[in-house]
Every structure is written in C-alpha cells, then in structure tokens.
Tab-separated table of C-alpha atoms in Angstrom:
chain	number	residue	atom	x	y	z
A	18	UNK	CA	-23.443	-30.078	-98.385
A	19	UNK	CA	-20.104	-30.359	-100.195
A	20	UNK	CA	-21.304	-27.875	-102.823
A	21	UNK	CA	-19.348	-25.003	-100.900
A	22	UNK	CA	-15.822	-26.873	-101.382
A	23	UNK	CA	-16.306	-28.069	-105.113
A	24	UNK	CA	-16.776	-25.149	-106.198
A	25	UNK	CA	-13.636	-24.059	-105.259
A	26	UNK	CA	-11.701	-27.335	-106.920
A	27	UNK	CA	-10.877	-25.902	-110.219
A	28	UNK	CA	-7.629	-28.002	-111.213
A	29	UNK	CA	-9.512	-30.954	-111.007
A	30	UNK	CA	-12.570	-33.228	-112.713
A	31	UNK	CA	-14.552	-33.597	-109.856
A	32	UNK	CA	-17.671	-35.658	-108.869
A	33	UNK	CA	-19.671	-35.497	-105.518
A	34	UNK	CA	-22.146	-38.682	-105.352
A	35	UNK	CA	-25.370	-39.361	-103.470
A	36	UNK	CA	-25.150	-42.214	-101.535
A	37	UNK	CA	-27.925	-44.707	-101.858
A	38	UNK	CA	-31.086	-43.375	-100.493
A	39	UNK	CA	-29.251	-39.936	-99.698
A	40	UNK	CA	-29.330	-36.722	-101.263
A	41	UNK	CA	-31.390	-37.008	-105.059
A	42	UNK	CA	-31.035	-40.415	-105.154
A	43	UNK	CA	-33.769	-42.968	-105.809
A	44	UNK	CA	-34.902	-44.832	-102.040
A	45	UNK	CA	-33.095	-47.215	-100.670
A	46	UNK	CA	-32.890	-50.187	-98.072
A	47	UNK	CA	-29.748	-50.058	-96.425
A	48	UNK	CA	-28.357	-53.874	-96.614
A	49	UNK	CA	-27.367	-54.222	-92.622
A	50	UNK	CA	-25.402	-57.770	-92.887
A	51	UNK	CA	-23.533	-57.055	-96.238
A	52	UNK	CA	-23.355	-53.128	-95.549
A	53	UNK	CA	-19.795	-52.901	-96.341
A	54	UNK	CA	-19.674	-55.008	-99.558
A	55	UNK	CA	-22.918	-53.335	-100.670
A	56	UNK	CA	-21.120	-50.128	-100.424
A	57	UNK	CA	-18.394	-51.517	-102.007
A	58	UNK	CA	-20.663	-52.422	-104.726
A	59	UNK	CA	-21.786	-48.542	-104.994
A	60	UNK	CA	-18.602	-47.510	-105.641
A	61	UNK	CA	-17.709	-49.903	-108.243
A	62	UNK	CA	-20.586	-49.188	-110.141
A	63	UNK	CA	-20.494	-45.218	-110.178
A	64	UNK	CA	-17.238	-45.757	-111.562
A	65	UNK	CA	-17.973	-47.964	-114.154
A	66	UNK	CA	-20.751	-45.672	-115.096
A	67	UNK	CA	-18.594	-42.888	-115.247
A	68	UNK	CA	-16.272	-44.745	-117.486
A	69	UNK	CA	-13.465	-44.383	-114.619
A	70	UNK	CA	-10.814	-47.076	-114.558
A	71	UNK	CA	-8.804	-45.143	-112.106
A	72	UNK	CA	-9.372	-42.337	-109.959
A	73	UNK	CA	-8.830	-40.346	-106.245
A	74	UNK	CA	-11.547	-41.104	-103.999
A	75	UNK	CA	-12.403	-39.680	-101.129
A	76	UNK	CA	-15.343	-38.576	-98.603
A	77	UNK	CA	-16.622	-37.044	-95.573
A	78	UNK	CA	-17.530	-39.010	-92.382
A	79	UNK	CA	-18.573	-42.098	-93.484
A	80	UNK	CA	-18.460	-41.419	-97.075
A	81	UNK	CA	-14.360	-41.187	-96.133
A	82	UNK	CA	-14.653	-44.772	-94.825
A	83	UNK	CA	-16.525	-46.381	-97.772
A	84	UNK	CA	-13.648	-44.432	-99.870
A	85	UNK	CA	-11.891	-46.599	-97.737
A	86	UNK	CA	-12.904	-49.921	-97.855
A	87	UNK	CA	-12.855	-49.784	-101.867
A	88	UNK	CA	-9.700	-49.156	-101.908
A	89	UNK	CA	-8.524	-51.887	-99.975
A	90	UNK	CA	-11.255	-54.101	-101.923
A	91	UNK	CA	-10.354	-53.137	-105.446
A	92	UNK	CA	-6.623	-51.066	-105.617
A	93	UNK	CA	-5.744	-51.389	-108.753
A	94	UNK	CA	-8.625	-48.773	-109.058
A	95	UNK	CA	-7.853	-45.942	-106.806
A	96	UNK	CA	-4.623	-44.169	-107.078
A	97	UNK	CA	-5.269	-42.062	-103.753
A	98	UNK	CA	-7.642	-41.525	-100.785
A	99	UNK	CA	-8.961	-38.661	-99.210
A	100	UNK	CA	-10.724	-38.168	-95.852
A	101	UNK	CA	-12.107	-35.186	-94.677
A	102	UNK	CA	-12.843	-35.330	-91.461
A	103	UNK	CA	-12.643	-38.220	-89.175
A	104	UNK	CA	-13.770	-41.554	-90.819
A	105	UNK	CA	-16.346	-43.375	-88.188
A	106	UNK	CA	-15.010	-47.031	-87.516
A	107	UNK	CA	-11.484	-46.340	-87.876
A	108	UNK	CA	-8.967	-47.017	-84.889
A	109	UNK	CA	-9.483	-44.780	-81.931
A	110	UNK	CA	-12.823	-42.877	-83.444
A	111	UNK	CA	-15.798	-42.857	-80.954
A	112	UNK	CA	-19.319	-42.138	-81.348
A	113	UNK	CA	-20.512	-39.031	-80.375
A	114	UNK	CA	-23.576	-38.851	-77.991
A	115	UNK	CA	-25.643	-37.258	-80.121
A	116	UNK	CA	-25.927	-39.922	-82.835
A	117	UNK	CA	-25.645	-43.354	-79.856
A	118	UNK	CA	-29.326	-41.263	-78.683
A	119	UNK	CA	-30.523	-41.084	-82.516
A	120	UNK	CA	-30.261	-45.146	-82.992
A	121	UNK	CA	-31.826	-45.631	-79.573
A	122	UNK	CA	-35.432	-46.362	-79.607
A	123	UNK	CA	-36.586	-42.789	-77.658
A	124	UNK	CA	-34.379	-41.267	-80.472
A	125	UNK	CA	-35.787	-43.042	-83.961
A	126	UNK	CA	-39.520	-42.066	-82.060
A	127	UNK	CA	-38.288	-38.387	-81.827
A	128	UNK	CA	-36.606	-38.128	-85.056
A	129	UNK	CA	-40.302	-39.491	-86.701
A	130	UNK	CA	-41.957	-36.719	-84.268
A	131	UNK	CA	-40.093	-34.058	-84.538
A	132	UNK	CA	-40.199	-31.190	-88.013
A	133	UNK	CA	-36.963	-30.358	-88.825
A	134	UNK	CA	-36.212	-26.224	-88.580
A	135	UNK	CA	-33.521	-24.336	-89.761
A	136	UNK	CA	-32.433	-23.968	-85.978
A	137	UNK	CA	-32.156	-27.377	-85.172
A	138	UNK	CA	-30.013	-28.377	-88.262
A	139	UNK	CA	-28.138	-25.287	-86.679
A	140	UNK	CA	-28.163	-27.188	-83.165
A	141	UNK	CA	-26.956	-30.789	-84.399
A	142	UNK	CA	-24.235	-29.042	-86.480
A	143	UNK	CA	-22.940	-27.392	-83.355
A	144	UNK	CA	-22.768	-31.165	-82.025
A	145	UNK	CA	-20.234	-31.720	-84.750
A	146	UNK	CA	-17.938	-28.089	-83.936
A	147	UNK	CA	-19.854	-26.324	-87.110
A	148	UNK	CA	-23.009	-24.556	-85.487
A	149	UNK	CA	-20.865	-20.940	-86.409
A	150	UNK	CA	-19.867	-22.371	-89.804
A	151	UNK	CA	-22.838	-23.604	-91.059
A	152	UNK	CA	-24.363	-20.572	-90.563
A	153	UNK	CA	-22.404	-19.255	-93.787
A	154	UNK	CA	-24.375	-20.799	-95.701
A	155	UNK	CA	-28.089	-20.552	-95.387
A	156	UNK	CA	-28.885	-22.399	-98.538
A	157	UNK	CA	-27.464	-25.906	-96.806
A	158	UNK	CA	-29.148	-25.109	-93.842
A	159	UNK	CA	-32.355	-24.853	-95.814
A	160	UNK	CA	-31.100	-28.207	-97.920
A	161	UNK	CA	-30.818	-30.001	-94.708
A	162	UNK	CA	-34.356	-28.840	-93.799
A	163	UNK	CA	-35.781	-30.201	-97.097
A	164	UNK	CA	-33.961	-33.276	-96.845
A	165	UNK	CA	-35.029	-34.330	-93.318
A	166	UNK	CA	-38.256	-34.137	-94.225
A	167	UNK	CA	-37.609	-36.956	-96.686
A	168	UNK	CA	-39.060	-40.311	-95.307
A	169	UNK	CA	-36.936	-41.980	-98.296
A	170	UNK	CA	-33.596	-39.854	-96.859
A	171	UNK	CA	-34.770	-40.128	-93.466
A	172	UNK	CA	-35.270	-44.071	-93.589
A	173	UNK	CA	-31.522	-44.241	-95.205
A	174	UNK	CA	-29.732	-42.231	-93.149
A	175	UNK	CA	-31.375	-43.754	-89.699
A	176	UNK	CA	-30.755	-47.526	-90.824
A	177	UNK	CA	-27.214	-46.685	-92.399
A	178	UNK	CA	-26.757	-45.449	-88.503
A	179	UNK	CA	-28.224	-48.381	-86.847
A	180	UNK	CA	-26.040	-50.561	-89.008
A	181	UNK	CA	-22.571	-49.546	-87.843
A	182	UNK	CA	-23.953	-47.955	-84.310
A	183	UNK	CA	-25.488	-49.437	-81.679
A	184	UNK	CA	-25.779	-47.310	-77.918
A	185	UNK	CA	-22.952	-48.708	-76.897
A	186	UNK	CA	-20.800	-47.564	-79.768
A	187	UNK	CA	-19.431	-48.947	-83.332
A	188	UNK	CA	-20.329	-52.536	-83.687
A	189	UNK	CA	-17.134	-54.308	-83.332
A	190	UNK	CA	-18.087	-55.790	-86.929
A	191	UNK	CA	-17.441	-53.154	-89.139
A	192	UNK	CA	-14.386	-51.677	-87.017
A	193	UNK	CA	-11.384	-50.960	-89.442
A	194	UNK	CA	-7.860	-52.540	-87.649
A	195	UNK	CA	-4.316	-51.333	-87.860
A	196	UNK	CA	-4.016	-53.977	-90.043
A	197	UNK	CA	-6.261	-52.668	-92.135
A	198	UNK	CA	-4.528	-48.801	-92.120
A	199	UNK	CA	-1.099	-50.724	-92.718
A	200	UNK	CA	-2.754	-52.170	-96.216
A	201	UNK	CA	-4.223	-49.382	-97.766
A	202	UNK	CA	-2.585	-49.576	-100.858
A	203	UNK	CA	-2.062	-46.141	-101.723
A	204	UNK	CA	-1.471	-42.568	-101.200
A	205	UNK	CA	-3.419	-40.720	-98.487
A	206	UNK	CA	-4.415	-37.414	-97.656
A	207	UNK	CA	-6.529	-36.729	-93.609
A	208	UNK	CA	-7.816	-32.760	-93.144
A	209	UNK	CA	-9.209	-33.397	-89.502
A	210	UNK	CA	-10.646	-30.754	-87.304
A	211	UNK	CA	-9.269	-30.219	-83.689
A	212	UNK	CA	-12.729	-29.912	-82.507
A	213	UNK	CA	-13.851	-33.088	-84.298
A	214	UNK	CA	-16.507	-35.107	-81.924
A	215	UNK	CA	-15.625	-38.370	-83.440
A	216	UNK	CA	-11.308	-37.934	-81.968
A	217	UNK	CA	-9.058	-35.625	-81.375
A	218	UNK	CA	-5.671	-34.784	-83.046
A	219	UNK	CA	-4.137	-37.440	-81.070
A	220	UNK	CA	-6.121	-40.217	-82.903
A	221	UNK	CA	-5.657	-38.576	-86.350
A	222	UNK	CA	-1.793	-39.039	-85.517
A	223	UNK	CA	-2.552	-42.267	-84.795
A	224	UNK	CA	-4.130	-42.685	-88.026
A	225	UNK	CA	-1.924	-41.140	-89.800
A	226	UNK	CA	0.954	-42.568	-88.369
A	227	UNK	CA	-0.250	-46.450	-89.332
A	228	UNK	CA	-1.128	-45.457	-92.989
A	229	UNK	CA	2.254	-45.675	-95.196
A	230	UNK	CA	1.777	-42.986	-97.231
A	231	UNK	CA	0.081	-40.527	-95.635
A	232	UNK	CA	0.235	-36.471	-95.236
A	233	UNK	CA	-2.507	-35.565	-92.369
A	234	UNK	CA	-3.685	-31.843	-92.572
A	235	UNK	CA	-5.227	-30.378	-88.895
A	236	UNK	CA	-7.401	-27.518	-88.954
A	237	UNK	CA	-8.886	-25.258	-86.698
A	238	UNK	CA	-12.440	-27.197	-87.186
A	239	UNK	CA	-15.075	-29.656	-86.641
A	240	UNK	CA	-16.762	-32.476	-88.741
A	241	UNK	CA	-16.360	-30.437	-91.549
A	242	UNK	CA	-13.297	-28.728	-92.308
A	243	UNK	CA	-14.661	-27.325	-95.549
A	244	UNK	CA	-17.329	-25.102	-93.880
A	245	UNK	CA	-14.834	-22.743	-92.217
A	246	UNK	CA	-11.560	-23.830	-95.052
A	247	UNK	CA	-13.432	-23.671	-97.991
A	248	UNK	CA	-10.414	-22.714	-100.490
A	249	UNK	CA	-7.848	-24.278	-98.089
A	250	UNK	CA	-9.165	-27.727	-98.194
A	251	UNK	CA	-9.669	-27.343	-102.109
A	252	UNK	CA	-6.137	-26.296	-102.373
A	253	UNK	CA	-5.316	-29.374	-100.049
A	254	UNK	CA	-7.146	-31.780	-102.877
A	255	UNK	CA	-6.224	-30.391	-105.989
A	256	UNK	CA	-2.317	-30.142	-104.820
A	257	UNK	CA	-2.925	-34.052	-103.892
A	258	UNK	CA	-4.836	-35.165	-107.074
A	259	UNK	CA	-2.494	-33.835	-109.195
C-alpha cells in the first residue's frame, strides 16, 4: 500500500519491507511476550541483509513504531526516523473502535466469516479518514482484497493486533513514555493527518514537542497521508534523507 508514495521518492535508495507474515512474506507466528524485541530482531536483520550499516528508517502505523523502537535499541544504526502517520503506543495515541471490536472475540469470529470486497476495504479505510483517498487507487483496493483472504496474512495481522490491543485499549506493556520520546537518539520527521483516528494534532504536538530533534508535518488527512499527498510526503522524505 506504500507503492503510490515510493514511486514518487526519486532522490533517494529506497526500500519498503513486508513485515513478518504480512504482505509476500513467508507465514509467521507473531511472538506476543517478546513482540517488541522480535521486531527489533526484524529490523536488524533486513539490514544486515541489505548490507546497511546505517540508514533512515521509518514506517506507517505501527511499522512507524517498530522504526521506533530500533532506534532507541540499536542508534548507532539509524541516522533518522520517520513516521507517517500516528505511531500506535506512543503518548496520547488511542485505539480506534474499529480495531478494540476486531481483537474482541465477536470480531476475530466475523473477520474468519466474513469475504473481504472491494467495498468493505473501502468502509474500514473510511474508519481511518481515507475512504475518498483510497478510492484513487483501485489496484490497492484490489491488493487489500487479495491479501485478506490470506489465512497466513490474516493470522499475522489479527495476533500482531491482539498483542499490543486488548478492548480496553493499548496494553500498558508496550506503551512508549516521554522518557522514551526524550531518548530517541536522532533526527525526526512526523507527517500526521488532522483527521487521524489514532490523535489529533494536539497529540502530534505533544509528540513532537518531547522528541529533540524533531520537524512535525500536519496534513489535511487521515491514517495515511500519502493517499491524498502522494508527491508532498515524498518531497517531505527525500528533503529529510538527504
């Protein structure tokens, strides 16, 4: 689902990655008690496979907080962060309702029950302030179709959920502190939608405002800022990774 912003990164080398389970990528079980250091893990070793000693990393949702927690594992590795839209877990992020009824029990029955259709992927990005944008581009919608009808994808994505979400909200275990924000070790770069479910501007302030180094881009958007900003948010990424 990224594919519409790469393409428009031309002034720099840039990689999107599966995560495990997700996307192309062979199945996975997602590692509840060691989630974080197992994505920690994930990072480490795409880089070393890529023969990276040192590089910008970044992500959506809660690829933007596993960009996250490497850094503040391993910093002598990452020499800036980017998050595109609002990171779940960090300080003043909520859960929207859509995903606390997906990790309850009536959801995980519906999601096995019910086919995925071009109009619902429509429908739960509309939940997220993209139901106009996504509609740009038919060929994710159709992706999305394809991929939740994936029992590997399926299984990953539900249990990566049910790890850091229970119906109450984020489980206090994985919640990133101010603490945390104050000792992220390098440059950082926030594009955050002011119709983002997961906070509004005033938490990306927030956010912002406890990270050192930070510069924190709002757009008129939702979860994804890219949808609607395709060559603005590129523009945003290569002027920061240079």
């Amino acid at each position: 689902h990224m594919l519409p912003l790469l393409e428009k990164v031309e002034r720099a080398w840039t990689i999107a990655v599966d995560r495990p389970g997700f996307g192309l990528s062979d199945p996975a079980d997602v590692p509840k008690k060691d989630f974080r250091r197992a994505a920690e893990e994930f990072v480490e070793g795409v880089m070393d496979a890529l023969g990276v000693d040192r590089a910008v990393v970044g992500g959506n949702s809660m690829g933007g907080t596993i960009a996250t927690w490497y850094a503040l594992a391993r910093p002598e590795r990452v020499r800036g962060l980017i998050l595109i839209g609002a990171a779940p877990l960090f300080p003043g992020t909520s859960v929207p309702g859509m995903l606390r009824l997906v990790v309850s029990p009536i959801g995980t029955l519906l999601g096995r029950l019910m086919k995925p259709t071009p109009r619902l992927v429509v429908q739960n990005m509309k939940a997220f302030g993209e139901g106009e944008t996504i509609t740009r581009y038919p060929e994710l919608i159709n992706a999305q179709v394809v991929a939740g009808e994936d029992k590997a994808y399926a299984n990953a994505s539900t249990g990566e959920l049910q790890t850091i979400i229970s119906v109450r909200g984020f489980r206090s275990g994985f919640l990133l502190s101010d603490a945390d924000l104050e000792g992220i070790p390098c440059p950082t770069q926030i594009i955050w939608g002011t119709n983002d479910p997961l906070g509004g501007t005033d938490v990306a302030k927030r956010i912002a405002g406890a990270i050192s180094d930070c510069r924190l881009e709002i757009l008129d958007a939702g979860h994804g800022p890219w949808l609607g900003h395709p060559e603005k948010v590129a523009k945003i990424i290569c002027e920061f990774a240079a």
